[in-house]
Amino acid sequence: MAERGLVASESLAGCRPRAARTVLGQVVLPGEELLLPEQEETDGPGVAGERPLRLNAGVRSRLRVVCGPGLRRCGDRLLVTKCGRLRHKEPGCGSSGGIYWVDSQQKRYVPVKGDHVIGIVTAKSGDIFKVDVGGSEPASLSYLAFEGATKRNRPNVQVGDLIYGQFVVANKDMEPEMVCIDSCGRANGMGVIGQDGLLFKVTLGLIRKLLAPDCEIIQEVGKLYPLEIVFGMNGRIWVKAKTIQQTLILANILEACEHMTADQRKQIFARLAES
Amino acid sequence: MAGLELLSDQGYRVDGRRAGELRKIQARMGVFAQADGSAYIEQGNTKALAVVYGPHEIRGSRSRALPDRALVNCQYSSATFSTGERKRRPHGDRKSCEMGLQLRQTFEAAILTQLHPRSQIDIYVQPLRGVVSLQVLQADGGTYAACVNAATLAVLDAGIPMRDFVCACSAGFVDGTALADLSHVEEAAGGPQLALALLPASGQIALLEMDARLHEDHLEWVLEAAAQAARDVHTLLDRVVRQHVHEASILLGD
């Protein structure tokens, strides 16, 4: 087919490793290898080195670069393992080289330490609650991990309750553990989520977007109806408004946000605000 | 088959393609909302649908859990209407089991299973063949290739880490020439057919399958034709994935 000639140039993308800096913001696919800034000068001919001549060539400044989700270290290069856009964040204090990661779209959550998630209590065995967080294993939650809980004063948690907590242990080798207190011992918004309301699931990318600092969607939704909303990084959102109808409208809007452009969204909000 | 020339004197095949040309490929990702990842691919007249769930808890017996890797479970089921004669049992027959095993071996080579120990990744593929004639359809390589390509896209859609794409293609050998991407007419003719699954970036072979007789001198040509066709498939799938990611990130407002 004629497509073979046209796309021959794109297939070279997988053959030669490219510098990570040049690919920022572009789509990367599994199988591609990326070069870190300090390796660019040792690449073959054809890559222009931008570093000035150094006076003591013996000492190389080592940049410590962190590989985020979607990237693996393979030798001295980065191997891309998920499809998405490559992002980079400069470090706060300038000694390390920053973080590179791949922004990918996903529905299935993998527990990460420090993430705040919404879980559903599925079992109570002895002193531990088993909480389903949408990952590959149920997380465990001790009854003492609530604010003001002691052996005499047990928290009132039943099977089927919704819990908002954070992970203290989350790696691939161990069962994830979560708690509902922060490091000072205060609840800080975590714990059992109250009665009523609606829990629904969205993709992880939408959650990250909604939790970004200046999210327009949340501001617009807040102007529509008074509501309570909890976002879990595992793709779950709990929402509660005054009436069931308003709750359902909010849930539908948030689920549909992913597939709408900004203009369509504004139209819908305008129509709802009128009625 | 008397009267049917698989390769004409000018080098054209039955459907007008050249020896190394692929059939038209169209693919879409994210066709199922309820699955973690899904994809649909059409290669000529062969269509395949792949759905991926995972990584999730091991279903069934806990003893199957592997302590250091994820369990990859592939199931191949042909729909009852997808072949020339209506089949009653889509699951559990030998062909489905063997195909499922081959798919599992292929994907265990590509998916980074060490990142999800004691969990399970399910890949379900379903080929749908448009019936083009009343001939009895034989076991074929075009189905395996379409299933692997669809499953790769579905695994990428699910966000499961992979070390590379897996691209597959079939190849045959007729009249001293290696043919790439056999259509079902060419498969039914009974010549040697080879199915190859390749990891394009490193050039490594994930699975190579042939059950026919082929002279060893010809093996290299057929293998090279299949490898080149798999790389062409990679180029096309690459474009599909980029398009999908581009659209998804535009809607999220990047």
Short mmCIF file of C-alpha atoms in Angstrom, two decimals:
data_model
loop_
_atom_site.label_atom_id
_atom_site.label_comp_id
_atom_site.label_asym_id
_atom_site.label_seq_id
_atom_site.Cartn_x
_atom_site.Cartn_y
_atom_site.Cartn_z
CA MET A 1 0.00 0.00 0.00
CA ALA A 2 1.11 3.55 -0.56
CA GLU A 3 1.13 4.21 3.16
CA ARG A 4 4.40 2.39 3.53
CA GLY A 5 6.44 5.06 1.80
CA LEU A 6 4.79 7.93 3.61
CA VAL A 7 5.29 6.56 7.04
CA ALA A 8 8.80 5.23 6.60
CA SER A 9 10.18 8.31 8.27
CA GLU A 10 8.09 7.76 11.38
CA SER A 11 9.35 4.24 11.87
CA LEU A 12 12.86 5.55 12.39
CA ALA A 13 11.65 7.01 15.63
CA GLY A 14 12.02 3.66 17.26
CA CYS A 15 15.48 2.96 15.94
CA ARG A 16 17.69 5.70 17.23
CA PRO A 17 17.46 6.83 20.82
CA ARG A 18 16.54 10.49 21.10
CA ALA A 19 17.42 13.00 23.74
CA ALA A 20 14.73 13.27 26.39
CA ARG A 21 14.77 17.06 26.23
CA THR A 22 13.76 17.13 22.60
CA VAL A 23 10.75 14.91 23.12
CA LEU A 24 9.10 16.79 25.99
CA GLY A 25 5.38 17.16 25.49
CA GLN A 26 5.30 14.74 22.58
CA VAL A 27 3.78 11.31 22.42
CA VAL A 28 6.19 8.50 23.27
CA LEU A 29 5.51 4.79 22.81
CA PRO A 30 6.87 1.62 24.43
CA GLY A 31 10.11 0.48 22.92
CA GLU A 32 11.56 3.94 22.50
CA GLU A 33 14.77 4.74 24.31
CA LEU A 34 15.57 8.20 25.57
CA LEU A 35 18.92 9.71 26.36
CA LEU A 36 19.47 11.73 29.47
CA PRO A 37 21.13 15.12 29.15
CA GLU A 38 24.51 13.93 30.33
CA GLN A 39 24.71 11.23 27.66
CA GLU A 40 23.99 13.37 24.67
CA GLU A 41 27.59 14.26 24.00
CA THR A 42 28.67 10.64 23.83
CA ASP A 43 26.12 9.89 21.11
CA GLY A 44 27.23 9.23 17.51
CA PRO A 45 28.02 11.86 14.92
CA GLY A 46 25.25 14.16 13.94
CA VAL A 47 24.19 15.30 17.40
CA ALA A 48 25.40 18.81 18.12
CA GLY A 49 26.92 19.04 21.59
CA GLU A 50 25.97 22.20 23.35
CA ARG A 51 28.18 21.97 26.35
CA PRO A 52 31.08 24.38 26.44
CA LEU A 53 34.63 23.11 26.66
CA ARG A 54 35.39 22.12 30.20
CA LEU A 55 38.72 22.89 31.82
CA ASN A 56 38.93 19.79 33.99
CA ALA A 57 37.69 17.03 31.74
CA GLY A 58 38.24 14.40 34.39
CA VAL A 59 35.28 15.31 36.58
CA ARG A 60 31.84 14.85 35.08
CA SER A 61 28.98 16.51 36.83
CA ARG A 62 26.48 13.77 37.62
CA LEU A 63 22.87 14.65 37.29
CA ARG A 64 20.49 12.66 39.39
CA VAL A 65 17.37 12.18 37.35
CA VAL A 66 14.27 10.54 38.77
CA CYS A 67 12.32 8.13 36.54
CA GLY A 68 8.64 8.54 37.11
CA PRO A 69 5.72 6.40 36.01
CA GLY A 70 6.01 4.96 32.52
CA LEU A 71 9.81 4.98 32.38
CA ARG A 72 12.36 2.34 33.35
CA ARG A 73 16.08 2.55 33.61
CA CYS A 74 17.71 0.30 31.03
CA GLY A 75 21.47 0.50 31.14
CA ASP A 76 22.19 4.19 31.02
CA ARG A 77 19.09 5.07 29.06
CA LEU A 78 15.43 5.44 29.81
CA LEU A 79 13.10 2.88 28.27
CA VAL A 80 9.52 4.01 27.72
CA THR A 81 6.99 1.44 28.92
CA LYS A 82 3.66 3.23 28.53
CA CYS A 83 2.21 5.34 25.75
CA GLY A 84 1.55 8.97 26.55
CA ARG A 85 3.17 12.38 26.63
CA LEU A 86 6.59 12.87 28.13
CA ARG A 87 6.73 15.43 30.93
CA HIS A 88 9.53 16.94 32.94
CA LYS A 89 9.63 18.87 36.16
CA GLU A 90 12.56 20.94 37.24
CA PRO A 91 13.75 20.25 40.76
CA GLY A 92 13.20 22.74 43.55
CA CYS A 93 16.82 22.86 44.68
CA GLY A 94 19.07 22.67 41.66
CA SER A 95 21.40 19.74 42.27
CA SER A 96 19.40 16.91 40.74
CA GLY A 97 18.18 16.81 37.17
CA GLY A 98 14.50 16.72 37.90
CA ILE A 99 11.80 14.17 37.22
CA TYR A 100 10.78 12.69 33.89
CA TRP A 101 7.52 10.82 33.55
CA VAL A 102 4.95 9.73 30.99
CA ASP A 103 1.46 11.16 31.31
CA SER A 104 -0.67 8.21 30.30
CA GLN A 105 -4.37 7.49 30.35
CA GLN A 106 -5.42 4.61 32.49
CA LYS A 107 -8.46 3.26 34.25
CA ARG A 108 -6.87 0.69 36.54
CA TYR A 109 -5.22 2.06 39.66
CA VAL A 110 -1.89 0.85 41.05
CA PRO A 111 -1.36 1.81 44.72
CA VAL A 112 1.29 4.43 45.35
CA LYS A 113 2.54 5.51 48.77
CA GLY A 114 1.10 8.81 49.89
CA ASP A 115 -1.91 8.80 47.57
CA HIS A 116 -5.28 9.68 49.04
CA VAL A 117 -7.90 7.19 47.89
CA ILE A 118 -11.51 6.24 48.45
CA GLY A 119 -11.95 2.63 49.44
CA ILE A 120 -14.90 0.38 50.18
CA VAL A 121 -14.71 -1.82 53.29
CA THR A 122 -15.18 -5.42 52.21
CA ALA A 123 -14.33 -7.42 55.30
CA LYS A 124 -13.55 -7.11 58.96
CA SER A 125 -11.16 -9.69 60.29
CA GLY A 126 -10.00 -9.24 63.84
CA ASP A 127 -8.30 -5.87 64.15
CA ILE A 128 -8.01 -5.17 60.47
CA PHE A 129 -10.43 -3.99 57.84
CA LYS A 130 -9.96 -5.12 54.27
CA VAL A 131 -10.61 -2.22 51.93
CA ASP A 132 -11.10 -2.49 48.19
CA VAL A 133 -9.22 0.34 46.51
CA GLY A 134 -9.43 -0.86 42.92
CA GLY A 135 -5.91 -2.23 42.74
CA SER A 136 -4.75 -5.81 42.46
CA GLU A 137 -5.09 -6.48 46.18
CA PRO A 138 -7.38 -5.21 48.92
CA ALA A 139 -5.61 -2.82 51.27
CA SER A 140 -5.54 -3.37 55.00
CA LEU A 141 -6.63 -0.71 57.47
CA SER A 142 -6.09 -1.11 61.16
CA TYR A 143 -8.87 0.01 63.50
CA LEU A 144 -6.35 2.10 65.44
CA ALA A 145 -5.58 4.22 62.37
CA PHE A 146 -8.45 6.63 62.99
CA GLU A 147 -8.37 9.85 64.91
CA GLY A 148 -9.06 9.31 68.57
CA ALA A 149 -9.26 5.53 68.27
CA THR A 150 -8.03 3.42 71.15
CA LYS A 151 -8.53 -0.17 72.09
CA ARG A 152 -11.56 0.73 74.15
CA ASN A 153 -12.88 3.34 71.77
CA ARG A 154 -13.25 1.57 68.45
CA PRO A 155 -14.29 3.48 65.34
CA ASN A 156 -17.73 2.78 63.98
CA VAL A 157 -16.91 1.19 60.63
CA GLN A 158 -19.12 -1.39 58.98
CA VAL A 159 -18.70 -3.53 55.91
CA GLY A 160 -19.77 -1.51 52.89
CA ASP A 161 -18.72 1.88 54.29
CA LEU A 162 -16.68 4.32 52.22
CA ILE A 163 -13.30 5.28 53.61
CA TYR A 164 -11.06 8.16 52.57
CA GLY A 165 -7.48 7.47 53.56
CA GLN A 166 -3.91 7.47 52.40
CA PHE A 167 -1.39 4.74 51.78
CA VAL A 168 1.55 4.28 54.12
CA VAL A 169 2.82 1.10 52.51
CA ALA A 170 2.33 0.57 48.80
CA ASN A 171 4.84 -1.35 46.76
CA LYS A 172 4.67 -4.28 44.44
CA ASP A 173 5.90 -6.83 46.95
CA MET A 174 3.65 -6.16 49.90
CA GLU A 175 -0.02 -5.85 50.55
CA PRO A 176 -0.96 -2.15 50.58
CA GLU A 177 -1.73 -0.59 53.95
CA MET A 178 -3.70 2.55 54.47
CA VAL A 179 -4.48 4.82 57.37
CA CYS A 180 -6.98 7.55 58.09
CA ILE A 181 -4.73 9.86 60.07
CA ASP A 182 -1.83 12.00 58.99
CA SER A 183 1.61 12.00 60.54
CA CYS A 184 0.47 14.27 63.38
CA GLY A 185 -2.34 11.97 64.37
CA ARG A 186 -5.15 14.20 63.10
CA ALA A 187 -7.82 13.09 60.65
CA ASN A 188 -7.38 16.03 58.30
CA GLY A 189 -10.52 15.18 56.30
CA MET A 190 -9.88 11.44 56.21
CA GLY A 191 -12.02 8.74 57.74
CA VAL A 192 -15.44 7.32 57.07
CA ILE A 193 -17.39 9.20 54.42
CA GLY A 194 -20.89 10.07 55.55
CA GLN A 195 -24.28 8.83 54.52
CA ASP A 196 -25.95 9.37 51.14
CA GLY A 197 -24.10 10.73 48.18
CA LEU A 198 -22.98 8.83 45.10
CA LEU A 199 -19.72 7.07 44.33
CA PHE A 200 -18.70 6.70 40.70
CA LYS A 201 -15.59 5.88 38.75
CA VAL A 202 -13.66 7.92 36.22
CA THR A 203 -10.24 7.58 34.61
CA LEU A 204 -7.12 8.48 36.54
CA GLY A 205 -6.16 11.23 34.14
CA LEU A 206 -9.40 13.09 34.78
CA ILE A 207 -8.86 12.95 38.54
CA ARG A 208 -5.41 14.43 38.19
CA LYS A 209 -6.79 17.17 36.03
CA LEU A 210 -9.61 17.95 38.46
CA LEU A 211 -7.16 18.11 41.34
CA ALA A 212 -4.86 20.53 39.56
CA PRO A 213 -4.64 23.89 41.33
CA ASP A 214 -6.77 26.06 39.06
CA CYS A 215 -9.26 23.68 37.65
CA GLU A 216 -12.07 25.50 35.88
CA ILE A 217 -14.42 22.57 36.03
CA ILE A 218 -14.48 22.50 39.80
CA GLN A 219 -14.99 26.22 40.04
CA GLU A 220 -17.90 26.10 37.62
CA VAL A 221 -19.45 23.12 39.37
CA GLY A 222 -19.14 24.91 42.68
CA LYS A 223 -21.13 27.84 41.33
CA LEU A 224 -23.95 25.59 40.18
CA TYR A 225 -25.08 23.91 43.39
CA PRO A 226 -23.72 23.65 46.91
CA LEU A 227 -22.08 20.28 47.12
CA GLU A 228 -19.66 18.05 48.97
CA ILE A 229 -17.14 16.21 46.88
CA VAL A 230 -14.29 13.81 47.62
CA PHE A 231 -11.71 12.81 45.00
CA GLY A 232 -9.78 9.57 45.32
CA MET A 233 -6.63 9.14 43.29
CA ASN A 234 -7.84 5.65 42.44
CA GLY A 235 -10.36 7.07 40.03
CA ARG A 236 -13.29 7.25 42.43
CA ILE A 237 -15.33 10.37 43.14
CA TRP A 238 -17.97 10.73 45.84
CA VAL A 239 -20.41 13.56 45.45
CA LYS A 240 -23.34 14.77 47.50
CA ALA A 241 -25.76 17.63 46.87
CA LYS A 242 -29.04 18.67 48.44
CA THR A 243 -31.32 16.52 46.32
CA ILE A 244 -30.83 13.27 44.50
CA GLN A 245 -31.48 14.90 41.16
CA GLN A 246 -28.72 17.46 41.67
CA THR A 247 -26.35 14.70 42.76
CA LEU A 248 -27.05 12.75 39.60
CA ILE A 249 -26.60 15.81 37.41
CA LEU A 250 -23.22 16.50 38.98
CA ALA A 251 -22.12 12.89 38.59
CA ASN A 252 -23.10 12.88 34.92
CA ILE A 253 -21.28 16.13 34.26
CA LEU A 254 -18.08 14.92 35.86
CA GLU A 255 -18.17 11.65 34.00
CA ALA A 256 -18.82 13.36 30.69
CA CYS A 257 -16.09 15.99 31.22
CA GLU A 258 -13.57 13.68 29.79
CA HIS A 259 -15.17 13.53 26.39
CA MET A 260 -16.23 17.16 26.07
CA THR A 261 -14.28 20.13 24.87
CA ALA A 262 -14.24 23.27 26.98
CA ASP A 263 -16.87 24.97 24.81
CA GLN A 264 -19.34 22.15 25.07
CA ARG A 265 -18.86 22.14 28.81
CA LYS A 266 -19.56 25.84 29.11
CA GLN A 267 -22.72 25.41 27.09
CA ILE A 268 -23.95 22.71 29.40
CA PHE A 269 -23.20 24.72 32.51
CA ALA A 270 -24.95 27.72 31.03
CA ARG A 271 -28.03 25.66 30.30
CA LEU A 272 -28.08 24.18 33.78
CA ALA A 273 -27.60 27.54 35.44
CA GLU A 274 -30.66 28.87 33.65
CA SER A 275 -32.96 26.04 34.64
CA MET B 1 -6.04 -25.83 -6.41
CA ALA B 2 -6.33 -26.06 -10.19
CA GLY B 3 -6.97 -22.83 -12.00
CA LEU B 4 -6.18 -20.51 -9.09
CA GLU B 5 -2.88 -18.74 -9.56
CA LEU B 6 -1.60 -17.45 -6.28
CA LEU B 7 1.15 -15.41 -7.90
CA SER B 8 0.83 -14.20 -11.49
CA ASP B 9 3.74 -13.78 -13.90
CA GLN B 10 3.82 -10.05 -13.30
CA GLY B 11 4.10 -10.64 -9.59
CA TYR B 12 0.50 -9.87 -8.53
CA ARG B 13 -1.37 -11.96 -6.03
CA VAL B 14 -5.01 -13.01 -6.10
CA ASP B 15 -6.24 -9.77 -4.54
CA GLY B 16 -3.92 -7.56 -6.59
CA ARG B 17 -1.20 -7.05 -3.99
CA ARG B 18 2.52 -7.41 -4.53
CA ALA B 19 4.47 -10.14 -2.76
CA GLY B 20 5.51 -8.05 0.24
CA GLU B 21 2.45 -5.83 0.55
CA LEU B 22 0.16 -5.88 3.54
CA ARG B 23 -3.61 -5.73 3.49
CA LYS B 24 -5.30 -2.56 4.60
CA ILE B 25 -5.14 -2.20 8.36
CA GLN B 26 -7.54 -0.11 10.39
CA ALA B 27 -7.49 -0.06 14.16
CA ARG B 28 -9.17 1.72 17.03
CA MET B 29 -8.37 1.80 20.70
CA GLY B 30 -10.69 2.25 23.62
CA VAL B 31 -13.81 0.71 22.09
CA PHE B 32 -15.18 -0.74 25.35
CA ALA B 33 -15.95 1.58 28.22
CA GLN B 34 -16.19 -1.07 30.91
CA ALA B 35 -12.87 -2.83 30.29
CA ASP B 36 -9.53 -1.47 31.42
CA GLY B 37 -8.25 -1.59 27.86
CA SER B 38 -9.71 -2.59 24.53
CA ALA B 39 -8.94 -2.40 20.84
CA TYR B 40 -10.40 -3.41 17.50
CA ILE B 41 -8.39 -4.12 14.39
CA GLU B 42 -9.27 -4.97 10.80
CA GLN B 43 -6.63 -6.53 8.59
CA GLY B 44 -8.20 -6.98 5.21
CA ASN B 45 -11.19 -9.15 5.92
CA THR B 46 -10.00 -10.45 9.28
CA LYS B 47 -11.30 -8.52 12.22
CA ALA B 48 -10.23 -9.01 15.83
CA LEU B 49 -11.40 -7.56 19.08
CA ALA B 50 -9.23 -7.61 22.19
CA VAL B 51 -10.20 -6.72 25.74
CA VAL B 52 -7.81 -6.46 28.68
CA TYR B 53 -8.54 -6.48 32.38
CA GLY B 54 -5.87 -5.99 34.97
CA PRO B 55 -3.68 -6.13 36.85
CA HIS B 56 -6.22 -7.38 39.37
CA GLU B 57 -6.52 -10.04 42.05
CA ILE B 58 -6.02 -13.66 41.07
CA ARG B 59 -9.42 -15.16 40.35
CA GLY B 60 -10.05 -18.76 41.15
CA SER B 61 -7.34 -20.58 43.04
CA ARG B 62 -4.81 -18.52 44.98
CA SER B 63 -2.23 -21.23 44.42
CA ARG B 64 -1.76 -20.08 40.85
CA ALA B 65 -0.34 -16.77 42.05
CA LEU B 66 3.30 -16.27 41.11
CA PRO B 67 5.33 -14.62 43.87
CA ASP B 68 7.47 -12.46 41.61
CA ARG B 69 5.45 -11.95 38.44
CA ALA B 70 1.98 -11.27 37.21
CA LEU B 71 0.01 -14.14 35.71
CA VAL B 72 -0.96 -13.44 32.12
CA ASN B 73 -4.14 -15.24 31.18
CA CYS B 74 -5.10 -15.19 27.51
CA GLN B 75 -8.33 -16.55 26.18
CA TYR B 76 -9.14 -16.91 22.57
CA SER B 77 -12.69 -17.48 21.57
CA SER B 78 -14.05 -17.46 18.10
CA ALA B 79 -17.60 -16.28 17.79
CA THR B 80 -19.96 -18.94 16.53
CA PHE B 81 -20.72 -16.98 13.40
CA SER B 82 -17.15 -16.19 12.52
CA THR B 83 -16.21 -19.19 10.41
CA GLY B 84 -17.75 -20.79 7.36
CA GLU B 85 -19.65 -23.40 9.27
CA ARG B 86 -21.35 -22.41 12.48
CA LYS B 87 -19.42 -23.77 15.44
CA ARG B 88 -21.19 -24.71 18.59
CA ARG B 89 -18.38 -24.63 21.12
CA PRO B 90 -16.34 -21.45 21.05
CA HIS B 91 -14.32 -22.21 24.18
CA GLY B 92 -12.31 -25.17 25.35
CA ASP B 93 -11.56 -26.81 22.04
CA ARG B 94 -8.01 -27.56 21.09
CA LYS B 95 -7.54 -24.72 18.69
CA SER B 96 -8.72 -22.14 21.19
CA CYS B 97 -6.52 -23.56 23.93
CA GLU B 98 -3.48 -23.66 21.71
CA MET B 99 -4.05 -20.16 20.45
CA GLY B 100 -4.52 -18.93 24.01
CA LEU B 101 -1.27 -20.56 25.02
CA GLN B 102 0.59 -18.99 22.10
CA LEU B 103 -0.81 -15.57 22.92
CA ARG B 104 0.22 -16.00 26.53
CA GLN B 105 3.78 -16.87 25.57
CA THR B 106 3.91 -13.91 23.25
CA PHE B 107 2.70 -11.41 25.80
CA GLU B 108 4.74 -12.73 28.68
CA ALA B 109 7.75 -11.72 26.62
CA ALA B 110 6.56 -8.17 26.20
CA ILE B 111 4.65 -7.20 29.34
CA LEU B 112 6.78 -6.21 32.32
CA THR B 113 5.26 -8.74 34.65
CA GLN B 114 7.74 -8.19 37.48
CA LEU B 115 6.05 -4.91 38.30
CA HIS B 116 2.85 -6.61 39.48
CA PRO B 117 3.61 -9.73 41.49
CA ARG B 118 0.76 -11.94 42.68
CA SER B 119 -1.74 -10.36 40.34
CA GLN B 120 -3.41 -11.39 37.11
CA ILE B 121 -3.75 -9.75 33.73
CA ASP B 122 -6.54 -11.08 31.52
CA ILE B 123 -6.46 -10.71 27.75
CA TYR B 124 -9.51 -11.84 25.82
CA VAL B 125 -9.36 -11.87 22.04
CA GLN B 126 -12.09 -12.62 19.64
CA PRO B 127 -11.52 -12.83 15.90
CA LEU B 128 -14.42 -12.18 13.59
CA ARG B 129 -13.92 -13.30 10.05
CA GLY B 130 -16.21 -12.00 7.36
CA VAL B 131 -17.35 -15.00 5.33
CA VAL B 132 -16.14 -14.45 1.82
CA SER B 133 -16.90 -17.73 0.21
CA LEU B 134 -18.47 -21.07 0.93
CA GLN B 135 -15.16 -22.88 1.23
CA VAL B 136 -14.26 -24.54 4.47
CA LEU B 137 -11.80 -22.27 6.28
CA GLN B 138 -8.69 -23.94 7.64
CA ALA B 139 -6.55 -23.11 10.65
CA ASP B 140 -4.71 -19.99 9.69
CA GLY B 141 -2.00 -17.50 10.49
CA GLY B 142 -3.95 -14.40 9.65
CA THR B 143 -6.08 -14.81 12.73
CA TYR B 144 -3.15 -15.11 15.10
CA ALA B 145 -1.52 -12.00 13.67
CA ALA B 146 -4.70 -9.94 13.94
CA CYS B 147 -5.24 -11.16 17.52
CA VAL B 148 -1.71 -10.25 18.58
CA ASN B 149 -1.95 -6.81 17.01
CA ALA B 150 -5.31 -6.14 18.62
CA ALA B 151 -4.08 -7.39 21.99
CA THR B 152 -1.01 -5.13 21.85
CA LEU B 153 -3.20 -2.10 21.31
CA ALA B 154 -5.54 -3.20 24.08
CA VAL B 155 -2.68 -3.66 26.55
CA LEU B 156 -1.37 -0.19 25.66
CA ASP B 157 -4.84 1.23 26.14
CA ALA B 158 -4.99 -0.33 29.59
CA GLY B 159 -1.72 1.33 30.59
CA ILE B 160 0.02 -1.92 31.49
CA PRO B 161 3.78 -1.38 31.18
CA MET B 162 5.33 -3.14 28.21
CA ARG B 163 8.89 -3.22 27.07
CA ASP B 164 7.90 -2.86 23.43
CA PHE B 165 5.09 -3.30 20.93
CA VAL B 166 4.35 -6.81 19.73
CA CYS B 167 3.62 -6.87 16.03
CA ALA B 168 2.70 -10.04 14.19
CA CYS B 169 2.32 -11.07 10.60
CA SER B 170 2.02 -14.23 8.61
CA ALA B 171 4.08 -15.23 5.60
CA GLY B 172 4.03 -17.99 3.03
CA PHE B 173 6.06 -19.28 0.14
CA VAL B 174 4.74 -19.74 -3.40
CA ASP B 175 6.66 -20.21 -6.66
CA GLY B 176 10.00 -19.26 -5.19
CA THR B 177 8.70 -16.02 -3.70
CA ALA B 178 7.93 -15.26 -0.09
CA LEU B 179 4.47 -13.70 0.37
CA ALA B 180 3.69 -11.53 3.38
CA ASP B 181 0.30 -11.26 5.12
CA LEU B 182 -1.60 -14.18 3.69
CA SER B 183 -5.27 -13.79 2.94
CA HIS B 184 -7.53 -16.71 3.57
CA VAL B 185 -7.50 -17.83 -0.07
CA GLU B 186 -3.73 -18.16 0.07
CA GLU B 187 -3.92 -20.00 3.36
CA ALA B 188 -6.53 -22.40 2.08
CA ALA B 189 -4.29 -23.28 -0.86
CA GLY B 190 -2.22 -25.37 1.51
CA GLY B 191 1.28 -24.01 1.13
CA PRO B 192 3.68 -23.42 4.03
CA GLN B 193 2.56 -20.67 6.40
CA LEU B 194 4.65 -19.04 9.06
CA ALA B 195 3.37 -16.78 11.84
CA LEU B 196 5.85 -14.41 13.42
CA ALA B 197 5.47 -12.08 16.41
CA LEU B 198 8.22 -9.50 16.70
CA LEU B 199 9.32 -6.83 19.19
CA PRO B 200 10.25 -4.18 16.63
CA ALA B 201 12.60 -1.90 18.52
CA SER B 202 15.02 -4.63 19.50
CA GLY B 203 14.22 -6.95 16.60
CA GLN B 204 13.63 -9.85 18.96
CA ILE B 205 11.21 -12.61 18.07
CA ALA B 206 8.47 -13.27 20.62
CA LEU B 207 6.92 -16.22 18.83
CA LEU B 208 7.58 -18.08 15.60
CA GLU B 209 5.19 -20.75 14.50
CA MET B 210 4.94 -22.91 11.42
CA ASP B 211 3.39 -26.28 10.92
CA ALA B 212 4.06 -27.21 7.33
CA ARG B 213 7.01 -28.40 5.32
CA LEU B 214 9.43 -25.82 4.06
CA HIS B 215 12.93 -26.34 2.67
CA GLU B 216 15.49 -24.83 5.02
CA ASP B 217 16.99 -22.74 2.24
CA HIS B 218 13.71 -20.92 1.84
CA LEU B 219 13.24 -20.37 5.56
CA GLU B 220 15.42 -17.30 5.67
CA TRP B 221 13.50 -15.54 2.90
CA VAL B 222 10.15 -16.28 4.43
CA LEU B 223 11.37 -15.16 7.84
CA GLU B 224 12.72 -11.94 6.40
CA ALA B 225 9.46 -11.26 4.57
CA ALA B 226 7.48 -11.83 7.76
CA ALA B 227 9.85 -9.64 9.77
CA GLN B 228 9.61 -6.79 7.29
CA ALA B 229 5.83 -7.08 7.23
CA ALA B 230 5.76 -7.03 11.05
CA ARG B 231 7.82 -3.85 11.03
CA ASP B 232 5.37 -2.30 8.58
CA VAL B 233 2.52 -3.27 10.88
CA HIS B 234 4.44 -1.57 13.70
CA THR B 235 4.59 1.64 11.71
CA LEU B 236 0.84 1.59 11.24
CA LEU B 237 0.06 0.71 14.84
CA ASP B 238 2.48 3.42 15.98
CA ARG B 239 0.43 5.95 14.06
CA VAL B 240 -2.85 4.67 15.50
CA VAL B 241 -1.56 4.93 19.07
CA ARG B 242 -0.16 8.40 18.57
CA GLN B 243 -3.46 9.55 17.14
CA HIS B 244 -5.37 8.09 20.07
CA VAL B 245 -3.11 9.64 22.70
CA HIS B 246 -3.24 12.95 20.91
CA GLU B 247 -7.03 12.97 20.89
CA ALA B 248 -7.28 11.88 24.51
CA SER B 249 -4.91 14.56 25.75
CA ILE B 250 -6.64 17.28 23.77
CA LEU B 251 -9.92 16.53 25.47
CA LEU B 252 -8.24 16.61 28.84
CA GLY B 253 -7.08 20.05 27.93
CA ASP B 254 -3.33 19.72 27.76
#
